Tab-separated table of C-alpha atoms in Angstrom:
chain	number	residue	atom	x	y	z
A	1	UNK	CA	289.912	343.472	186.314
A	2	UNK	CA	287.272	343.040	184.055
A	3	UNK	CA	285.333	339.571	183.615
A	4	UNK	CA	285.961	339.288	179.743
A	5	UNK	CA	290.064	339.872	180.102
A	6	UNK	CA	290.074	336.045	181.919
A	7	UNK	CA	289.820	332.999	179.590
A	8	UNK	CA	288.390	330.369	181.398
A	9	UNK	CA	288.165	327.742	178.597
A	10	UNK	CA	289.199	324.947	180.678
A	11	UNK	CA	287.396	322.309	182.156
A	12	UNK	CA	286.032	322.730	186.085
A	13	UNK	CA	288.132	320.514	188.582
A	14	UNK	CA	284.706	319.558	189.753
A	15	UNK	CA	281.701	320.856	191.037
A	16	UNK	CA	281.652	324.326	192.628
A	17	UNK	CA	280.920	323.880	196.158
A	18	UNK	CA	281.952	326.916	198.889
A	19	UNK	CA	281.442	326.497	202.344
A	20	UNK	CA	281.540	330.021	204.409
A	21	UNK	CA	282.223	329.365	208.105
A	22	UNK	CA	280.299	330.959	210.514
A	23	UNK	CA	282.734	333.268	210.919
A	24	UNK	CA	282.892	334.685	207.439
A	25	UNK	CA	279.106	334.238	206.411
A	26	UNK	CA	279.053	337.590	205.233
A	27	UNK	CA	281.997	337.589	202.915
A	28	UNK	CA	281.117	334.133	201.529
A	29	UNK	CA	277.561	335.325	200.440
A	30	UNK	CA	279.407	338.337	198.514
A	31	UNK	CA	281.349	336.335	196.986
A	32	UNK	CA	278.484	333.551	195.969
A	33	UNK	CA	276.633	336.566	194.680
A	34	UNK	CA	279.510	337.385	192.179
A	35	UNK	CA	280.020	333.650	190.983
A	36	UNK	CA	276.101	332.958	190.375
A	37	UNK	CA	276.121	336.200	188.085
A	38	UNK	CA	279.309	335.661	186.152
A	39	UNK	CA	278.476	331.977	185.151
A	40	UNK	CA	274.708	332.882	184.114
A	41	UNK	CA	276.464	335.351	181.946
A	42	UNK	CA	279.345	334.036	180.820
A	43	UNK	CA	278.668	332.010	177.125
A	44	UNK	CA	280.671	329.232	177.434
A	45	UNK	CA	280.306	326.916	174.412
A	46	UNK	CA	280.609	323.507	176.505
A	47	UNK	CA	278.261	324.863	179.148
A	48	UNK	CA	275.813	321.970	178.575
A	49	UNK	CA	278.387	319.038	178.449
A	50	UNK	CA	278.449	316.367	181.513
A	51	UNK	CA	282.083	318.352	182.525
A	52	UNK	CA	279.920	321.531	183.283
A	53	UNK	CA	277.868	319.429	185.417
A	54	UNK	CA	276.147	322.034	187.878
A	55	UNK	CA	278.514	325.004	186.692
A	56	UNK	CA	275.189	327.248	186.691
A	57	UNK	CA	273.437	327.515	190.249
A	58	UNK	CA	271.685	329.583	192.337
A	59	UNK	CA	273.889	329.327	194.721
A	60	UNK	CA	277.194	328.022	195.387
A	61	UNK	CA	277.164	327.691	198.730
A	62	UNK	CA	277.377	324.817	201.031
A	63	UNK	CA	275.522	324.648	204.443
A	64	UNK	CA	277.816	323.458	207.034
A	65	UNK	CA	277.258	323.995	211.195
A	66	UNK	CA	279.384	323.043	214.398
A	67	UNK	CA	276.923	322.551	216.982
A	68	UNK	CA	278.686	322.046	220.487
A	69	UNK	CA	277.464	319.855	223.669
A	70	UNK	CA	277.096	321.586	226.719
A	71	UNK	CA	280.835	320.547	227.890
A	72	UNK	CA	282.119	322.980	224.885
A	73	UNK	CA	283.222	320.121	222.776
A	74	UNK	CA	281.084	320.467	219.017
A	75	UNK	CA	281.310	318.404	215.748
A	76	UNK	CA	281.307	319.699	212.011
A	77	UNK	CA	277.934	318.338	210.088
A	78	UNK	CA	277.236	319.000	206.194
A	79	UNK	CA	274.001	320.283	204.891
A	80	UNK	CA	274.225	318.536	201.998
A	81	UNK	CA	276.196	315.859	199.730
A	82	UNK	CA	279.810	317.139	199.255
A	83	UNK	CA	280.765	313.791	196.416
A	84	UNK	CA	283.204	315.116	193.183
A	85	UNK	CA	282.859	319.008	194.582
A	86	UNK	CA	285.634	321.343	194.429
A	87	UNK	CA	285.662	322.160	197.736
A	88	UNK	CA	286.848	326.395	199.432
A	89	UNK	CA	286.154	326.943	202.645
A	90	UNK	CA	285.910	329.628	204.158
A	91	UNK	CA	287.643	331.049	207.420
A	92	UNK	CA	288.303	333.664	210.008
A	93	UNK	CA	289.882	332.830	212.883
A	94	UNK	CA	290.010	336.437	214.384
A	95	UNK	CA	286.500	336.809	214.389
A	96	UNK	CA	285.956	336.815	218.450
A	97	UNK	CA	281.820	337.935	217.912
A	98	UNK	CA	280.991	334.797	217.502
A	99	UNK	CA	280.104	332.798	220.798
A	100	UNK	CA	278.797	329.545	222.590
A	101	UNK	CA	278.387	328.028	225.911
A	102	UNK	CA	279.997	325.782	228.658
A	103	UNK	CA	277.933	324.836	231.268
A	104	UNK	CA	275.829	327.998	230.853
A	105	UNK	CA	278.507	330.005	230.804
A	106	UNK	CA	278.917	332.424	227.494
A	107	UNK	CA	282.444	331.920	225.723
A	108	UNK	CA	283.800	334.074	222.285
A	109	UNK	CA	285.625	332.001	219.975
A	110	UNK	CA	289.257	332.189	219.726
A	111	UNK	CA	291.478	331.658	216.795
A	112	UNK	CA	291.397	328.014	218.726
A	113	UNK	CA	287.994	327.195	218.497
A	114	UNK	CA	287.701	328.103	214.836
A	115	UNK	CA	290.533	326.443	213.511
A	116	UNK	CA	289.128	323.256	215.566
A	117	UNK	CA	285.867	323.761	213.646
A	118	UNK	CA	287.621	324.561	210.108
A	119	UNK	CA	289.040	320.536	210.860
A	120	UNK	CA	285.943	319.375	211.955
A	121	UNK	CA	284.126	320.293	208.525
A	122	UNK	CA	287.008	318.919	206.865
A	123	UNK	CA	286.893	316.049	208.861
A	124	UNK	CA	282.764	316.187	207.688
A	125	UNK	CA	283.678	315.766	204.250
A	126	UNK	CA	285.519	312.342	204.663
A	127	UNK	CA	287.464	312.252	201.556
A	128	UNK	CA	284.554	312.602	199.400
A	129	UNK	CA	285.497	315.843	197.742
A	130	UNK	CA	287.255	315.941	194.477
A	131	UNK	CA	289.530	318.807	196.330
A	132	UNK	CA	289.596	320.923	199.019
A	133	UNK	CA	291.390	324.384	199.163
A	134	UNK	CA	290.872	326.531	202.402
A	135	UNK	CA	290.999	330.132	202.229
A	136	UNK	CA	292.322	331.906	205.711
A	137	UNK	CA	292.770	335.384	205.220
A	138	UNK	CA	294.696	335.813	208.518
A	139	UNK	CA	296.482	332.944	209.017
A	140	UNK	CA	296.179	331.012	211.834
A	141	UNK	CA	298.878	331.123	214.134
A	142	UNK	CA	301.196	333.225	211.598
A	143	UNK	CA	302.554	335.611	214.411
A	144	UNK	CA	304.248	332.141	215.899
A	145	UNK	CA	306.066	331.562	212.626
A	146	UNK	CA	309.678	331.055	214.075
A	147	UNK	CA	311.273	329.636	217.139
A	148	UNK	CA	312.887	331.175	219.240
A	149	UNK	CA	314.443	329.126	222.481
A	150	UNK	CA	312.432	326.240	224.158
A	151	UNK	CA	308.853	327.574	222.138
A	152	UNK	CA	306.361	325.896	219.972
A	153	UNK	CA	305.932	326.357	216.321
A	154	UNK	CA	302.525	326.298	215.888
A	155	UNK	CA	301.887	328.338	212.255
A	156	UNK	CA	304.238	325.314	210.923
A	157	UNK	CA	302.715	322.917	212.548
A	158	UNK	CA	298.961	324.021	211.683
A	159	UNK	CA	299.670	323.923	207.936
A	160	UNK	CA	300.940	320.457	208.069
A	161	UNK	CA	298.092	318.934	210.160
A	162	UNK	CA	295.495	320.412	207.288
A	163	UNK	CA	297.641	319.273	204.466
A	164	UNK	CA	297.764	315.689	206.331
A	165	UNK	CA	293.664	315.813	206.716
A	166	UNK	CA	293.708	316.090	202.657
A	167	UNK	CA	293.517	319.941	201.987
A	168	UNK	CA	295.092	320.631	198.197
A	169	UNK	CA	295.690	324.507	198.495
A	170	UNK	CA	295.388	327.049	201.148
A	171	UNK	CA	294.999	330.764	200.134
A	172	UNK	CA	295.432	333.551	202.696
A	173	UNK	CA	296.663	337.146	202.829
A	174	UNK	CA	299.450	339.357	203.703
A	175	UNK	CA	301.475	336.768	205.998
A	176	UNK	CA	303.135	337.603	208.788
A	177	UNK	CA	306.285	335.370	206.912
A	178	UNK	CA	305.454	333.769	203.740
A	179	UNK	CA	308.133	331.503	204.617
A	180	UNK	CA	305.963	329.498	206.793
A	181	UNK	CA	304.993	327.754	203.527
A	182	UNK	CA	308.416	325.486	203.748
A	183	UNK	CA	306.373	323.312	205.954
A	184	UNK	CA	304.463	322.009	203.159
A	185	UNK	CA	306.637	322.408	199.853
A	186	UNK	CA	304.276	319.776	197.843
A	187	UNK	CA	301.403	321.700	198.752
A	188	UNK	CA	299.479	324.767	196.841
A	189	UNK	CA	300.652	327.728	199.194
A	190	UNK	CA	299.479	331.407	198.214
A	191	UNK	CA	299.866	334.435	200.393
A	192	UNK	CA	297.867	337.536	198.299
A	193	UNK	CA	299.406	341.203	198.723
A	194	UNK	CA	295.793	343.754	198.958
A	195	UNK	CA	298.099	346.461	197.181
A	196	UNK	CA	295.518	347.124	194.644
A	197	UNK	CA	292.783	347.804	196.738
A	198	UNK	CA	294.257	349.270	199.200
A	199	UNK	CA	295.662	352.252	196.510
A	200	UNK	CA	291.694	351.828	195.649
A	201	UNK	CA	290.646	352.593	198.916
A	202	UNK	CA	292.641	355.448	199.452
A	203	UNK	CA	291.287	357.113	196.091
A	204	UNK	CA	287.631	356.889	197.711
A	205	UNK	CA	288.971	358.306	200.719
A	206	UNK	CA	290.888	360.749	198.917
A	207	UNK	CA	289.467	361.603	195.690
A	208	UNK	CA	292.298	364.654	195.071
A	209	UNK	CA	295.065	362.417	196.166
A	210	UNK	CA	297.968	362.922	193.974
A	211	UNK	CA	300.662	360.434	193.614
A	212	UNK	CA	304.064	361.785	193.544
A	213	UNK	CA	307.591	360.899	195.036
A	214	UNK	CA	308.003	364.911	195.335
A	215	UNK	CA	304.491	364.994	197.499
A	216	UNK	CA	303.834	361.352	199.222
A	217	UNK	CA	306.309	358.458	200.626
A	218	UNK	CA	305.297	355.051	201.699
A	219	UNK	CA	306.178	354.309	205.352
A	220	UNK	CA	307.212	350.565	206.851
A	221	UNK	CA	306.261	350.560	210.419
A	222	UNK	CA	308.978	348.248	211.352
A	223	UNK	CA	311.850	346.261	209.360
A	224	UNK	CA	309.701	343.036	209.296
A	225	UNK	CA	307.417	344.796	207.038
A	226	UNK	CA	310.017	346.406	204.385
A	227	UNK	CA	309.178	343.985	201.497
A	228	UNK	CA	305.716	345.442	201.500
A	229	UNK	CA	306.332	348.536	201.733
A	230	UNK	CA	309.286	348.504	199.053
A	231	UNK	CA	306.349	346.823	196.476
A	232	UNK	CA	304.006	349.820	197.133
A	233	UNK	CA	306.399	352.525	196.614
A	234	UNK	CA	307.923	350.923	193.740
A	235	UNK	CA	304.620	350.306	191.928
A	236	UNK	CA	303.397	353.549	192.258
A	237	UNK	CA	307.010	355.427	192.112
A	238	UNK	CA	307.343	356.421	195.078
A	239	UNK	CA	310.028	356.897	197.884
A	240	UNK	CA	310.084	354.870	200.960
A	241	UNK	CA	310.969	355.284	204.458
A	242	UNK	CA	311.372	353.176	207.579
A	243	UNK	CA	311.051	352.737	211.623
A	244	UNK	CA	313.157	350.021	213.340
A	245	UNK	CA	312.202	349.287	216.923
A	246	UNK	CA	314.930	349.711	219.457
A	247	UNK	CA	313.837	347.283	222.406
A	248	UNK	CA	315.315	346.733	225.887
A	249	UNK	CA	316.376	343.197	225.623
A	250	UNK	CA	317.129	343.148	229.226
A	251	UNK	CA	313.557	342.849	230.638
A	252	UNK	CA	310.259	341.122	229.445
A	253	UNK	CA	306.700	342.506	229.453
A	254	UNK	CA	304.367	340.652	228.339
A	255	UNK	CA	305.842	338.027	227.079
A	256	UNK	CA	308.340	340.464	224.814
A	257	UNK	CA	311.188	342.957	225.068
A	258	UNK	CA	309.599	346.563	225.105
A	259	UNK	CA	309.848	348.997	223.006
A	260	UNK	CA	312.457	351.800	223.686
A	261	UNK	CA	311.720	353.674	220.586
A	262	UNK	CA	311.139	354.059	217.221
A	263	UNK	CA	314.112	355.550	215.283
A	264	UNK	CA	313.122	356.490	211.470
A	265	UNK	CA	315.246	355.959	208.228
A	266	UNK	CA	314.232	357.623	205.568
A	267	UNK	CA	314.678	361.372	203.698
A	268	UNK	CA	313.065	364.122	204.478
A	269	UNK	CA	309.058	363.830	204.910
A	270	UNK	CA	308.089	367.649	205.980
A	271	UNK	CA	305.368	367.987	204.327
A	272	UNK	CA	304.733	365.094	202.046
A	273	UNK	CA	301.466	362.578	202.498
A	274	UNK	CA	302.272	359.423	204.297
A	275	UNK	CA	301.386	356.157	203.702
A	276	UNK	CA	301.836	353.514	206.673
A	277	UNK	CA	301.403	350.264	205.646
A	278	UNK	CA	301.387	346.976	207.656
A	279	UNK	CA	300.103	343.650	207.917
A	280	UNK	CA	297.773	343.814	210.779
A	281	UNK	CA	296.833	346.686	213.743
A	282	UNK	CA	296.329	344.407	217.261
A	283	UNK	CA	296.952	347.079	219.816
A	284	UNK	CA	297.748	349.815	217.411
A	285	UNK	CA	300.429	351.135	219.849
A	286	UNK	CA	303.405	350.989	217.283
A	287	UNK	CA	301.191	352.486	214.204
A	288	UNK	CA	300.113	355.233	216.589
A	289	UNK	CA	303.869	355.654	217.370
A	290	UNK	CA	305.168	355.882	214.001
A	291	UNK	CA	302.531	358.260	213.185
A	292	UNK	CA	302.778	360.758	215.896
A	293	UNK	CA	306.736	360.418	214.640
A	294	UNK	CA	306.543	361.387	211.265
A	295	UNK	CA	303.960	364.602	212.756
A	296	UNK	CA	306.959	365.796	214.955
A	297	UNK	CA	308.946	365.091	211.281
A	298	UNK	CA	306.499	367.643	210.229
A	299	UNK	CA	305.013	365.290	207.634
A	300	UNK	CA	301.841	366.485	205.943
A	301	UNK	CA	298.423	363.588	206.158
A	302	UNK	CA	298.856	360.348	207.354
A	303	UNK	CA	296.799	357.481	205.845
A	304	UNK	CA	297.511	354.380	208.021
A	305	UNK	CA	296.776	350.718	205.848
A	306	UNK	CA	296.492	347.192	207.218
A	307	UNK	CA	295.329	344.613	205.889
A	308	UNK	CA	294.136	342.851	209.254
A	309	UNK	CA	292.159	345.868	211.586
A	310	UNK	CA	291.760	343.837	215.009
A	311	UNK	CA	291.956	346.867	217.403
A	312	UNK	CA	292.163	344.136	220.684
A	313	UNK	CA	292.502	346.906	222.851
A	314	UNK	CA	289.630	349.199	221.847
A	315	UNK	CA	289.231	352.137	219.375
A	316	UNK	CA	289.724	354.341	221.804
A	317	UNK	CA	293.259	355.511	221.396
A	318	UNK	CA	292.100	355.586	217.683
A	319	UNK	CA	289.778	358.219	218.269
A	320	UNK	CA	291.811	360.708	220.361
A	321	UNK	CA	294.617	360.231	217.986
A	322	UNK	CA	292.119	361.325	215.418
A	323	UNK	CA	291.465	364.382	217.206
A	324	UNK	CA	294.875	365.532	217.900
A	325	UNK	CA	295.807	365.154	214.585
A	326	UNK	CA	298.052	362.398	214.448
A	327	UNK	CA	296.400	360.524	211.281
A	328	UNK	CA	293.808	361.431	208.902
A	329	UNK	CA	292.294	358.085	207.333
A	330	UNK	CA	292.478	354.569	208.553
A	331	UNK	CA	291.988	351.370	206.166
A	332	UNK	CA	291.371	348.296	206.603
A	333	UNK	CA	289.927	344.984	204.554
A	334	UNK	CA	286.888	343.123	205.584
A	335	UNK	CA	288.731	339.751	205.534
A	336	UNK	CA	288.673	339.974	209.494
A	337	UNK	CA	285.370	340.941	211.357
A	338	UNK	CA	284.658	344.203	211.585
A	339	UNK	CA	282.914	345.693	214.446
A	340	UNK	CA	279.874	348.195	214.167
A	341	UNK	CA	281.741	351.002	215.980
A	342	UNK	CA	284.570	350.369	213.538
A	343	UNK	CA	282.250	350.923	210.603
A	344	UNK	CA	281.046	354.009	212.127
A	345	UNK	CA	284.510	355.393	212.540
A	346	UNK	CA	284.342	358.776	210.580
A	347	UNK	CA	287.909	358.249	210.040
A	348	UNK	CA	287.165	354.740	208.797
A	349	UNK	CA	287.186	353.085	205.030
A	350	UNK	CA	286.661	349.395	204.160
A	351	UNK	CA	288.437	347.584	201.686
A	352	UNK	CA	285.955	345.193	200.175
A	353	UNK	CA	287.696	342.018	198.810
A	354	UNK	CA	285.066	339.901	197.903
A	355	UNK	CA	285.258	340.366	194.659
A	356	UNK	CA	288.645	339.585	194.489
A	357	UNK	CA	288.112	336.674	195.739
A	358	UNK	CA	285.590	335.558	193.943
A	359	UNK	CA	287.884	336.112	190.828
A	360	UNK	CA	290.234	333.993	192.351
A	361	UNK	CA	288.061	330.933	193.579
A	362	UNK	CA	286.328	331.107	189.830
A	363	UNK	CA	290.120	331.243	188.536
A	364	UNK	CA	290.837	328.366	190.621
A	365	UNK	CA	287.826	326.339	189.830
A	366	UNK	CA	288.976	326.356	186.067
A	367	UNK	CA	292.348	325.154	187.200
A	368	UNK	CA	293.665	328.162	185.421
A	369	UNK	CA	296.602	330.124	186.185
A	370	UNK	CA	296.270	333.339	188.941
A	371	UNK	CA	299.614	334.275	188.590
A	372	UNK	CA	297.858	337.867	187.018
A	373	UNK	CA	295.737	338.376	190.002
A	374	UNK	CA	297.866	338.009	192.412
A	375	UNK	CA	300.269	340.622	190.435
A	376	UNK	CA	298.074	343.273	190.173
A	377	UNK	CA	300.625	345.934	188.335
A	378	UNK	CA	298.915	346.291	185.171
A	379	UNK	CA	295.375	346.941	187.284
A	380	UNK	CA	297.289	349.543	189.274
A	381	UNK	CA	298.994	351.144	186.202
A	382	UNK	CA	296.086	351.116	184.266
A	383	UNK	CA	293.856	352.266	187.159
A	384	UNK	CA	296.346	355.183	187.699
A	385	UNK	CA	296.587	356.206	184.216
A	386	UNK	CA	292.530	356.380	184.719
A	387	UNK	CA	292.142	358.730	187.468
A	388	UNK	CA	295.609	360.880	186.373
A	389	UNK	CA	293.543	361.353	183.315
């Protein structure tokens, strides 16, 4: 999307303030780079009215640190004041790089210990902001989104306990079950689908990739994931297929029924590209699976997409997959950390969402309307229409 096709004639909710967690310093200094350059451009007549108050900086950002004692326990401190700022902060509670200490020993952070210290800079800002919207790409806790027997609901209950420490909006991507957001119906709930960029990515990847429902389908890994998948073939006119699991409900590993198999619905795929797309890889076991699958199906390449690329177990079973053949691209965003050996995949290509998000943050700063980015079908039509061309 192009900067002039957004009117942003309205008046600022307040001061632009972003606050990058540790954990996503990185993508929070993209997107600060992308704000300070659209607003020094961008000729806004009322610019220099007391409403526009600070609307052109040299930087956005917010310093904000969570020192810890030597017991482990921290507290969130602010760099600077906070007073009348339209607050977004920042978050990514998979990133397990990041580490401290407890009594000299070395411990990574889980999702835990950043979602403590996401409420501890809250907490820092003591009502004095004139709003505060979180952005949490993965959501925390989102793979506990439903009960089931004598078990905890902890997504539900994570969303409630921000919106009860004042947060206005929270903004995240690709949920495991957008229907978490019933636990706070008076409260600004987004989950963003990456479709766009990830049919972007897959162009850079693929420069001759042709889109046709004679040539490539668009695969859901499981039945949880159908809705996404039935939104990317549908946007770019394509067929879809399926996997269900069939699990052995008798036994428990791990903490879940195993996976017998994975049975396939779907027509014929000999020979057409495939498209997996999911919400996250953890393991990468049952994208693996469905893979090697559709290559007994006799399908032609594989291009596997997930938003969330955590790889908990290694990249190991990546790589000899790679060599037998089973897939041909993997893609992921960076709204999760991303490792080095990751990047230096040859198989490998990023997804960079930063601008994206800055578009959205400016969007939301203006108290406008993103109801056109987060449906990105004209982008993707016109974007197709470009490169069929």
């Amino acid at each position: 999307m192009q900067l002039e096709e957004r009117n942003l004639e309205t008046i600022p909710v307040g001061a632009l303030g972003i606050i990058p967690m540790a954990s996503c310093t990185e993508l929070g200094e993209k997107i600060d780079k992308y704000l300070v350059s659209w607003r020094r451009e961008r000729d806004h007549e009322h610019k220099s009215t007391i409403a526009f108050r600070d609307y052109e900086r040299d930087s956005y950002i917010i310093g904000a640190k969570t020192p810890r004692f030597g017991t482990g326990e921290a507290k969130g401190t602010l760099q600077e004041s906070v007073r009348g700022r339209d607050l977004y902060i920042l978050v990514d509670v998979c990133n397990y790089s990041l580490t401290y200490k407890i009594a000299g020993n070395v411990n990574h952070m889980s999702p835990d210990d950043h979602f403590q210290d996401l409420k501890r800079i809250i907490a820092a800002a003591e009502g004095k902001a004139k709003r505060i919207n979180v952005i949490m790409p993965f959501l925390y806790e989102s793979r506990q989104h439903k009960r089931n027997g004598r078990e905890s609901l902890d997504c539900a209950l994570a969303l409630q306990e921000l919106t009860n420490m004042g947060v206005d909006n929270i903004l995240t991507f690709d949920a495991h079950d957008p229907r978490v957001q019933n636990a706070i119906p008076l409260h600004g709930f987004e989950t963003v689908q990456p479709v766009y960029q990830f049919i972007k990515g897959l162009f850079r990847a693929v420069p001759d990739l042709h889109i046709d429902k004679d040539t490539m389908m668009v695969i859901s890994p499981d039945e949880g994931g159908m809705n996404r998948a039935i939104y990317m073939a549908n946007v770019l006119g394509l067929d879809m297929g399926m996997f269900y699991k069939r699990r052995d409900y008798s036994r428990i590993v791990n903490g879940r029924n195993p996976i017998v198999a994975h049975e396939f619905l779907g027509s014929n795929v000999e020979g057409k590209d495939m498209v997996i797309v999911d919400d996250m890889i953890s393991s990468g076991d049952s994208m693996l699976e469905v893979a090697s699958a559709l290559k007994k199906l006799k399908a032609g390449r594989i291009f596997i997409c997930s938003t969330f690329g955590l790889f908990t177990n290694g990249m190991e079973k990546f790589d000899k997959a790679y060599e037998d053949g089973v897939f041909d691209y993997l893609i992921t965003t960076n709204l999760v950390y991303q490792s080095p050996e990751l990047l230096a995949r040859p198989y490998y290509h990023g997804c960079d969402l930063s601008k994206y998000l800055a578009y959205i943050i400016d969007t939301l700063n203006h108290d406008d309307s993103i109801s056109r980015l987060l449906n990105p079908l004209d982008r993707i039509k016109k974007f197709l229409d470009t490169h069929n061309n």
